[in-house]
Coordinates of C-alpha atoms in Angstrom, one line a residue:
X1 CA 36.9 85.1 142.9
X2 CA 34.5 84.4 139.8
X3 CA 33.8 81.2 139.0
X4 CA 33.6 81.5 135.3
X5 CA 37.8 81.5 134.9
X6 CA 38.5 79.6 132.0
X7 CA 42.8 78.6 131.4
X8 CA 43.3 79.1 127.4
X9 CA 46.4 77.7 126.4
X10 CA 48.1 77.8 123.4
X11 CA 50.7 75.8 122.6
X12 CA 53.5 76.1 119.8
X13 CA 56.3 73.9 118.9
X14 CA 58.7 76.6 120.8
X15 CA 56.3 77.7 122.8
X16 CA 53.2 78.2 124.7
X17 CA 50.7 81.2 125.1
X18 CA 48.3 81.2 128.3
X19 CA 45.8 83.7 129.6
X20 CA 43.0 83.4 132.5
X21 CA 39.8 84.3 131.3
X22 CA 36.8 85.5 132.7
X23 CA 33.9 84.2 130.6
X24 CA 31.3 86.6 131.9
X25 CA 33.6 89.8 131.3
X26 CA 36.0 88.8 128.7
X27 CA 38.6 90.0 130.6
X28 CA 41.8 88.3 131.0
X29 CA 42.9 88.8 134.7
X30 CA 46.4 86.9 133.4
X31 CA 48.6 86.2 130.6
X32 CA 51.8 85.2 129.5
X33 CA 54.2 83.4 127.3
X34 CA 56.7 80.9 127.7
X35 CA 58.8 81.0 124.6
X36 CA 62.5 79.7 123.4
X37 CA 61.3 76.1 124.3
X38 CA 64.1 73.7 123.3
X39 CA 67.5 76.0 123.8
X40 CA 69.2 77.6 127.4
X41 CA 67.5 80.2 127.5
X42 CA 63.6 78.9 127.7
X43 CA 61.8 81.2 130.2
X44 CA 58.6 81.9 131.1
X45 CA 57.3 85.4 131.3
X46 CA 53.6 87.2 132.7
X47 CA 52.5 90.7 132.9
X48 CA 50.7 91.4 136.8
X49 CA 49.5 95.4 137.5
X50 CA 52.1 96.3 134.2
X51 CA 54.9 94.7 135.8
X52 CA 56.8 91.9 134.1
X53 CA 58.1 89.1 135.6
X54 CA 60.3 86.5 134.4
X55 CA 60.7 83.0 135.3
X56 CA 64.1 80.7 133.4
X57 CA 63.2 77.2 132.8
X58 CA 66.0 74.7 133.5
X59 CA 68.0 73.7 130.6
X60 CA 67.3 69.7 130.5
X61 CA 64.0 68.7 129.9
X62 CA 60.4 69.1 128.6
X63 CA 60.0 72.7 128.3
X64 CA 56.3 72.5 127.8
X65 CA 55.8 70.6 131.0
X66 CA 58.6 73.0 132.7
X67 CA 56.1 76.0 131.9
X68 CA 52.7 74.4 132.6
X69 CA 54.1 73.9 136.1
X70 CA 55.4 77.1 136.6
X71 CA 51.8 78.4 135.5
X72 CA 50.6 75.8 138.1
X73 CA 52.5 77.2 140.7
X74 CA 51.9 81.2 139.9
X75 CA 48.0 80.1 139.7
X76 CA 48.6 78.7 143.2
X77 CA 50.6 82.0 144.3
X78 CA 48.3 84.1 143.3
X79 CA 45.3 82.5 144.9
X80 CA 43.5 81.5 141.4
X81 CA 43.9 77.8 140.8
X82 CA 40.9 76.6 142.9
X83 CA 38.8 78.9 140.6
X84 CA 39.6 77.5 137.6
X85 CA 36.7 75.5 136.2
X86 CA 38.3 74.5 132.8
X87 CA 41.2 74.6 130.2
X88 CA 40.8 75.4 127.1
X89 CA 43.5 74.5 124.1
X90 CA 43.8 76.3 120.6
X91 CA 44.4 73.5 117.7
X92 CA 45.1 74.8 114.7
X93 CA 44.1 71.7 112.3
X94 CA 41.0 69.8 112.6
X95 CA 41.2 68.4 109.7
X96 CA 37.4 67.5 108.5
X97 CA 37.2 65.5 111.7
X98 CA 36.3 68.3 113.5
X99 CA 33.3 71.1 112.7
X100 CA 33.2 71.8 116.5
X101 CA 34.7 72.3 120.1
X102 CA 35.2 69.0 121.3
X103 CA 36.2 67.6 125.0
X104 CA 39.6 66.2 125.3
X105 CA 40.2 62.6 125.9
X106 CA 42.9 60.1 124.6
X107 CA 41.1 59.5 121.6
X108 CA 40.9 63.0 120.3
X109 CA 44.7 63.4 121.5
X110 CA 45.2 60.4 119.0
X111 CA 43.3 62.5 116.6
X112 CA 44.7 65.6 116.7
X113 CA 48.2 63.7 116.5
X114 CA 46.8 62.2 112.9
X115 CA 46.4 65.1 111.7
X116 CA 49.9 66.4 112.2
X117 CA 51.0 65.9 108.2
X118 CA 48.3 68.6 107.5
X119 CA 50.2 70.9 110.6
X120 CA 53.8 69.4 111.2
X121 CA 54.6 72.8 112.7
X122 CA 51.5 72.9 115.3
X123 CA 49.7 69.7 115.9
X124 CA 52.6 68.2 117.4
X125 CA 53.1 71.0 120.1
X126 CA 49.5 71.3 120.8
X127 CA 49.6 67.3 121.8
X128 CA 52.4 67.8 124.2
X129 CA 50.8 71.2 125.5
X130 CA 47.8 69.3 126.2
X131 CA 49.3 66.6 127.8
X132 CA 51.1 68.7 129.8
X133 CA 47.9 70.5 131.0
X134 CA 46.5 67.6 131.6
X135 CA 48.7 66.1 133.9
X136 CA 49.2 69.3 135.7
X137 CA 45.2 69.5 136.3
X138 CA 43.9 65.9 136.1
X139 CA 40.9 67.2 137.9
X140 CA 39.5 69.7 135.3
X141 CA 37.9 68.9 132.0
X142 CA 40.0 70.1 128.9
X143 CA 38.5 71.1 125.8
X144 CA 40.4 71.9 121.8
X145 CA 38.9 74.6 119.6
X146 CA 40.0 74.5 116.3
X147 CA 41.3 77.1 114.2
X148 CA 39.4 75.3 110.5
X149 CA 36.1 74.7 112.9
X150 CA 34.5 77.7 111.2
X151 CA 35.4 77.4 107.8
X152 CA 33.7 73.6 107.5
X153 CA 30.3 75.4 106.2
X154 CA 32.5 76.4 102.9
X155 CA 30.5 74.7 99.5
X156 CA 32.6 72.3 97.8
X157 CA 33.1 74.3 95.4
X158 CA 34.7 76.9 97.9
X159 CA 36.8 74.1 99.0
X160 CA 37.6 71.6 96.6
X161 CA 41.2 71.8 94.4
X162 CA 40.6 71.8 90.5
X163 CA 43.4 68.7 90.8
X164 CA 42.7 65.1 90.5
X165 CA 40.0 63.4 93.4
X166 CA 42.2 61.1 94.2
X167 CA 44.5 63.7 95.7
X168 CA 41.4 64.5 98.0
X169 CA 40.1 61.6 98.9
X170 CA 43.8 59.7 99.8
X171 CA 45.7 63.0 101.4
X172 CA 42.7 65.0 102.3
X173 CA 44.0 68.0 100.2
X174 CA 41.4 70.8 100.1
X175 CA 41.3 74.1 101.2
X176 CA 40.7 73.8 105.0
X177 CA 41.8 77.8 106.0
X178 CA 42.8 79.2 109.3
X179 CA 42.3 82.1 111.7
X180 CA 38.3 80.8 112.3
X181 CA 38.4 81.7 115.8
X182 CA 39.5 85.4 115.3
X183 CA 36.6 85.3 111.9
X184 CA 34.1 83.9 114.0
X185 CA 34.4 86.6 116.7
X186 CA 34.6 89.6 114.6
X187 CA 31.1 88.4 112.9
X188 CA 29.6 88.2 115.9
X189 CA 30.9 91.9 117.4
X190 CA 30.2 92.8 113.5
X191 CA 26.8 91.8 113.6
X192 CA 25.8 93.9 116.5
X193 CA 27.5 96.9 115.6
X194 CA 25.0 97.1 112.6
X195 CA 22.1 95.8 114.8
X196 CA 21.4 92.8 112.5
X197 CA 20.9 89.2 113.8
X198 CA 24.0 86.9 112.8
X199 CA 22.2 84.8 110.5
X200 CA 21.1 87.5 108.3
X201 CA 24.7 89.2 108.0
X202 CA 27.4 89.2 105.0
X203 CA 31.0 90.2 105.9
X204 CA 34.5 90.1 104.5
X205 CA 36.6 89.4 107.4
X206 CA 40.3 90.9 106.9
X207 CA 42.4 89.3 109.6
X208 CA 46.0 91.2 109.1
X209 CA 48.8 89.9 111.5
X210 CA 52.1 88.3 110.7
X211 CA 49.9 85.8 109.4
X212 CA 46.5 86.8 107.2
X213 CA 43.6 86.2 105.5
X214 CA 40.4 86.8 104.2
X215 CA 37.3 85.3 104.6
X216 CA 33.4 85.8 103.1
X217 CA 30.8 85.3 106.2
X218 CA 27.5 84.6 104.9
X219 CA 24.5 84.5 106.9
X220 CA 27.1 83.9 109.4
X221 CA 28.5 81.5 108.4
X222 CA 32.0 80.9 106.7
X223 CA 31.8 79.9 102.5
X224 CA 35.3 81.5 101.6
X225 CA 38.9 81.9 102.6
X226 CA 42.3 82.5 101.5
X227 CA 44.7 80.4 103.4
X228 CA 44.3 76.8 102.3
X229 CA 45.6 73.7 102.4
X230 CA 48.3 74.7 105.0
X231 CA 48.5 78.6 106.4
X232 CA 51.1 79.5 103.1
X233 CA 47.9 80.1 100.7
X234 CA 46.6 83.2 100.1
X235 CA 47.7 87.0 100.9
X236 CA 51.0 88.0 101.7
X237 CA 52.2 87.9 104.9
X238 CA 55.0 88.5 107.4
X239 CA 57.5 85.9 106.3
X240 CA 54.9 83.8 104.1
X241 CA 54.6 84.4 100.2
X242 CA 50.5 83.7 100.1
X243 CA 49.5 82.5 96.5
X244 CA 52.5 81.8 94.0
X245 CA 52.6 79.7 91.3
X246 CA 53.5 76.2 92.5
X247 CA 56.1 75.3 89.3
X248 CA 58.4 78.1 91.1
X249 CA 59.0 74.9 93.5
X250 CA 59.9 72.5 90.4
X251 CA 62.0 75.5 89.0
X252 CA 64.1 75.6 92.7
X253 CA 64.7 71.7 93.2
X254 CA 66.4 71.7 89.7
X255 CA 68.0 74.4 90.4
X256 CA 69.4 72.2 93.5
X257 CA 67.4 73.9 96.4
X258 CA 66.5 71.2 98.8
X259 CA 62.8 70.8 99.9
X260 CA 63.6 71.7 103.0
X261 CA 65.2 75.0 101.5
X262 CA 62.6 76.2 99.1
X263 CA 59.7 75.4 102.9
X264 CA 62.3 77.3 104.8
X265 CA 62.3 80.4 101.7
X266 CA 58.3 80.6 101.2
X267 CA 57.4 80.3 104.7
X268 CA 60.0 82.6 106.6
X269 CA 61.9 84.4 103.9
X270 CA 59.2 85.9 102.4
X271 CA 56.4 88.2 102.1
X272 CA 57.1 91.4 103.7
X273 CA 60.9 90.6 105.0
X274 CA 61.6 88.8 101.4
X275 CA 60.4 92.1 99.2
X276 CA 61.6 94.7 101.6
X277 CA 64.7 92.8 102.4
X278 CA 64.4 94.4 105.9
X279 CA 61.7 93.3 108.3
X280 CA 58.6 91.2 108.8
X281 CA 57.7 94.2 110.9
X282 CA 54.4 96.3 109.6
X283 CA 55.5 99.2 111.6
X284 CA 58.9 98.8 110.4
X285 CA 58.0 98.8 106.9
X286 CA 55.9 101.9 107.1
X287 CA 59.1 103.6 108.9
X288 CA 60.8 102.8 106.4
X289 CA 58.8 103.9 103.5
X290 CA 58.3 107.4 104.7
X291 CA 61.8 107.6 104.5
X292 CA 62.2 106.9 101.3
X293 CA 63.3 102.7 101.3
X294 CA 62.1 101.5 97.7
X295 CA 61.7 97.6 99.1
X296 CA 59.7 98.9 101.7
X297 CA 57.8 101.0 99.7
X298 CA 57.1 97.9 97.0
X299 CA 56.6 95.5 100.0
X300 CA 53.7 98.1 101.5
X301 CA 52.1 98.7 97.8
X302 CA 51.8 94.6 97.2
X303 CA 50.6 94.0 100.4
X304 CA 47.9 96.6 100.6
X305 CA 47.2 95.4 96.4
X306 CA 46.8 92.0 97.5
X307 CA 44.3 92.4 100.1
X308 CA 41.9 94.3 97.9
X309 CA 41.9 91.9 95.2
X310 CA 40.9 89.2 98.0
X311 CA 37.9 91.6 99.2
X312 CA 37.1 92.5 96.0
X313 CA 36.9 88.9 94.2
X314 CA 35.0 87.5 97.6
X315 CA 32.1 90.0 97.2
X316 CA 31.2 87.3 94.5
X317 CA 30.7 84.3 97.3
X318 CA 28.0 86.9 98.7
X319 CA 24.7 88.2 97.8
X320 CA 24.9 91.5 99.4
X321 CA 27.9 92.9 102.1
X322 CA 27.3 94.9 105.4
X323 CA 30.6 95.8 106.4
X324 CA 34.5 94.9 105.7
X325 CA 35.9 93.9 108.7
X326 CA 39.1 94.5 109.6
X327 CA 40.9 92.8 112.7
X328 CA 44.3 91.7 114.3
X329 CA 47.6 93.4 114.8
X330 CA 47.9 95.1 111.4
X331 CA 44.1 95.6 111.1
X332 CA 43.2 96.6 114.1
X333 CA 46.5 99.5 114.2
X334 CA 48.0 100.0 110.7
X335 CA 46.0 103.1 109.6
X336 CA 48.0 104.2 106.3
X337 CA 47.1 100.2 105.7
X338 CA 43.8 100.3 105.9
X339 CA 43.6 103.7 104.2
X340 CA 45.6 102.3 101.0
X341 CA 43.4 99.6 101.2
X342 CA 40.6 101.4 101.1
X343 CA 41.5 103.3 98.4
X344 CA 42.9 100.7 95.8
X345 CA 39.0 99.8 96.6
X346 CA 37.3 103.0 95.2
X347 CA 35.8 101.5 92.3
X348 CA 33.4 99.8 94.8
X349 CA 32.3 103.4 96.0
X350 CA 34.4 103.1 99.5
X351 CA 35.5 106.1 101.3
X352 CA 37.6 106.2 103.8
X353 CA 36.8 108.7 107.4
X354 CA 40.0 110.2 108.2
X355 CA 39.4 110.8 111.1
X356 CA 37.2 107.6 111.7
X357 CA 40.3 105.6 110.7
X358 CA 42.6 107.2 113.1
X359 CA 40.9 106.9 116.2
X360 CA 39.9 103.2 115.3
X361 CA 43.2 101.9 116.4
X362 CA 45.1 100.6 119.9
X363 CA 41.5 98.8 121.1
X364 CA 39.2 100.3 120.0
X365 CA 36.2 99.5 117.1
X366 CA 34.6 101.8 114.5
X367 CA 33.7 102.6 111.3
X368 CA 36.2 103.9 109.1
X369 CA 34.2 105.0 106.3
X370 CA 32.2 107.8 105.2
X371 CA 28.6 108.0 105.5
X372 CA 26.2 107.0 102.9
X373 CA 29.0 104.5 101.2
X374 CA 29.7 101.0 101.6
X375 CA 31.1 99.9 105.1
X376 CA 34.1 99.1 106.3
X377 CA 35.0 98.7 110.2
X378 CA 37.5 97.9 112.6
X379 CA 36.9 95.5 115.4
X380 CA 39.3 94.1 118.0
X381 CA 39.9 90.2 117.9
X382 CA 39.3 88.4 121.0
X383 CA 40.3 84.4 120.1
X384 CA 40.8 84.1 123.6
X385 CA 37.2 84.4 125.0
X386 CA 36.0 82.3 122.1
X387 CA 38.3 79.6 123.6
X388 CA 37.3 79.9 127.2
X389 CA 33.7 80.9 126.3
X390 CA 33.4 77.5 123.8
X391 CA 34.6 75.1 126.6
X392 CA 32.1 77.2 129.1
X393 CA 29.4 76.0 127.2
X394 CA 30.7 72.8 126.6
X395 CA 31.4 72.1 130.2
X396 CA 27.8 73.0 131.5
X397 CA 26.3 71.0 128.4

């Protein structure tokens, strides 16, 4: 077996992600997902030669521990533990403590556990996930990459709120943004696709999943995104309303919503499910549409709106653009997407490849526009080997 195998665990409030890397491939030999942490029916579930299998968790006690033991065990089944060389854990908030991978220890658990007014949802989780890891390999150096690590190179005047400095410097709030690990990737992939060192690139990542955003890569380097202070900010999304104006909270607590209603409405009520009053699904919306569904049909139109008027008011943070980017699960699949996108984007001069766009879908990269206009691509996110690949290099530091 190699010994490159990086563990890359990802841990949620109600549940926990995993895959076995291979840092010199990329590959990931295993994966699976232990979800519905916290009621009876908590299992943990992995994928070997195409075939699922299943494994329940026992009703009483901490399902995150439950889980890492189980992985423990199937590690140990399957002959892979001893080749294990290091874990590494996705964090969602850094904060501005952290601009970089950093090795675990109790301090930066501590840390991470400070931080959890910025994440309540996250931070949390990835604590007791870590833990968890920890005592289930005490042997193996754990490391935390951070989902705001790439977005600490934005300008102040990228990040900064036009409210009062005290509000900064007491609560820290600022746009921080999200999905870094998926941006930085893409750059990367981006940047040799066009045959152009890193540092001399300018992209507009376009990271569309149940959660999205947008982010302006200069040189390489991150000086724009859309998500903000928390991961509400910005484009629309599954179940999240992206940018709204904040008085529409004022207006629902006198209206007697609770705050805990009117979190509950603009995080998982809204955005695609709230418009079409159907799903949070892209497929299902499309499904929907071509049969004629007007909330579908508005729900696609706003969506695919709102993502070009992020591109197209982030070609200001750059001095010149290679490419568009577009990644995740509705950017690296949703083709009539990406084409309305493209094409509520014409006044730029893009042009979409029909046949470019549809065979850039299910894996695989390419360019989706014309030749001889401005570029737009697809490219496959891979958050997972930035993980294991950042605590490789750590670890032989």
């Amino acid at each position: 077996m190699s010994n490159s195998l990086v563990l890359v665990i990802n841990s949620g409030s109600s549940s926990l992600k995993f895959a076995l890397i291979d840092t010199v491939s990329g590959e990931a030999t295993l994966s699976g997902l232990g979800e519905c942490f916290g009621l009876p029916e908590a299992v943990v579930s992995w994928k070997i030669d195409g075939e699922k299998h299943e494994h329940m968790l026992e009703a009483e006690g901490n399902h995150h521990q439950q889980a890492v033991d189980r992985i423990v065990a199937l590690l140990e089944e399957l002959g892979m533990k001893q080749d294990i060389v290091a874990i590494g854990h996705r964090v969602v908030h850094g904060g501005e403590k952290f601009t970089k991978t950093v090795k675990i220890d109790e301090t930066v658990l501590e840390e991470i556990d400070n931080l959890s007014d910025l994440a309540p949802l996250h931070n949390p989780a990835h604590v007791i996930g870590m833990r968890a890891a920890m005592k289930a390999f005490p042997s193996l150096s754990q490391y935390a990459v951070f989902d705001t690590a790439f977005h600490q190179t934005m300008p102040a005047k990228a990040y900064t709120g036009a409210i009062s400095q005290k509000l900064y410097k007491e609560y820290g709030i600022r746009r921080y943004g999200f999905h870094g690990t998926s941006h930085y990737y893409v750059s990367r992939e981006a940047a040799k696709m066009i045959n152009k060192p890193v540092e001399d690139s300018n992209f507009i990542s376009v990271h569309l999943g149940n959660g999205a955003s947008v982010c302006a890569i200069k040189n390489g380097k991150s000086v724009d995104t859309s998500m903000g202070f928390t991961p509400l900010a910005g484009l629309m999304m599954g179940t999240r309303c992206g940018d709204l104006d904040p008085s529409i909270i004022e207006f629902l607590l006198k209206k007697g919503w609770s705050q805990q209603e009117v979190f509950d409405e603009l995080n998982k009520k809204s955005g695609l499910l709230g418009v079409s009053g159907l799903t949070s699904d892209c497929r299902g919306i499309i499904e929907a549409m071509e049969n004629g569904h007007e909330g579908a049909t508005l729900a696609f139109e706003i969506f695919c709106y709102r993502v070009a008027k992020y591109i197209g008011s982030y070609m200001v943070a750059l001095d010149e653009l290679d490419a568009i980017i577009f990644t995740a699960g509705i950017g690296e699949n949703s083709q009539p997407i990406r084409s309305k996108i493209l094409e509520n984007l014409k006044i730029f001069g893009y042009r979409e490849d029909e046949e470019g766009n549809a065979a850039a879908r299910f894996g695989n990269a390419g360019v989706i526009t014309k030749p001889n206009t401005p570029m737009a691509m697809v490219i496959p996110t891979n958050e997972e080997w930035v993980i294991a690949k950042e605590s490789m290099e750590l670890l032989h530091a």
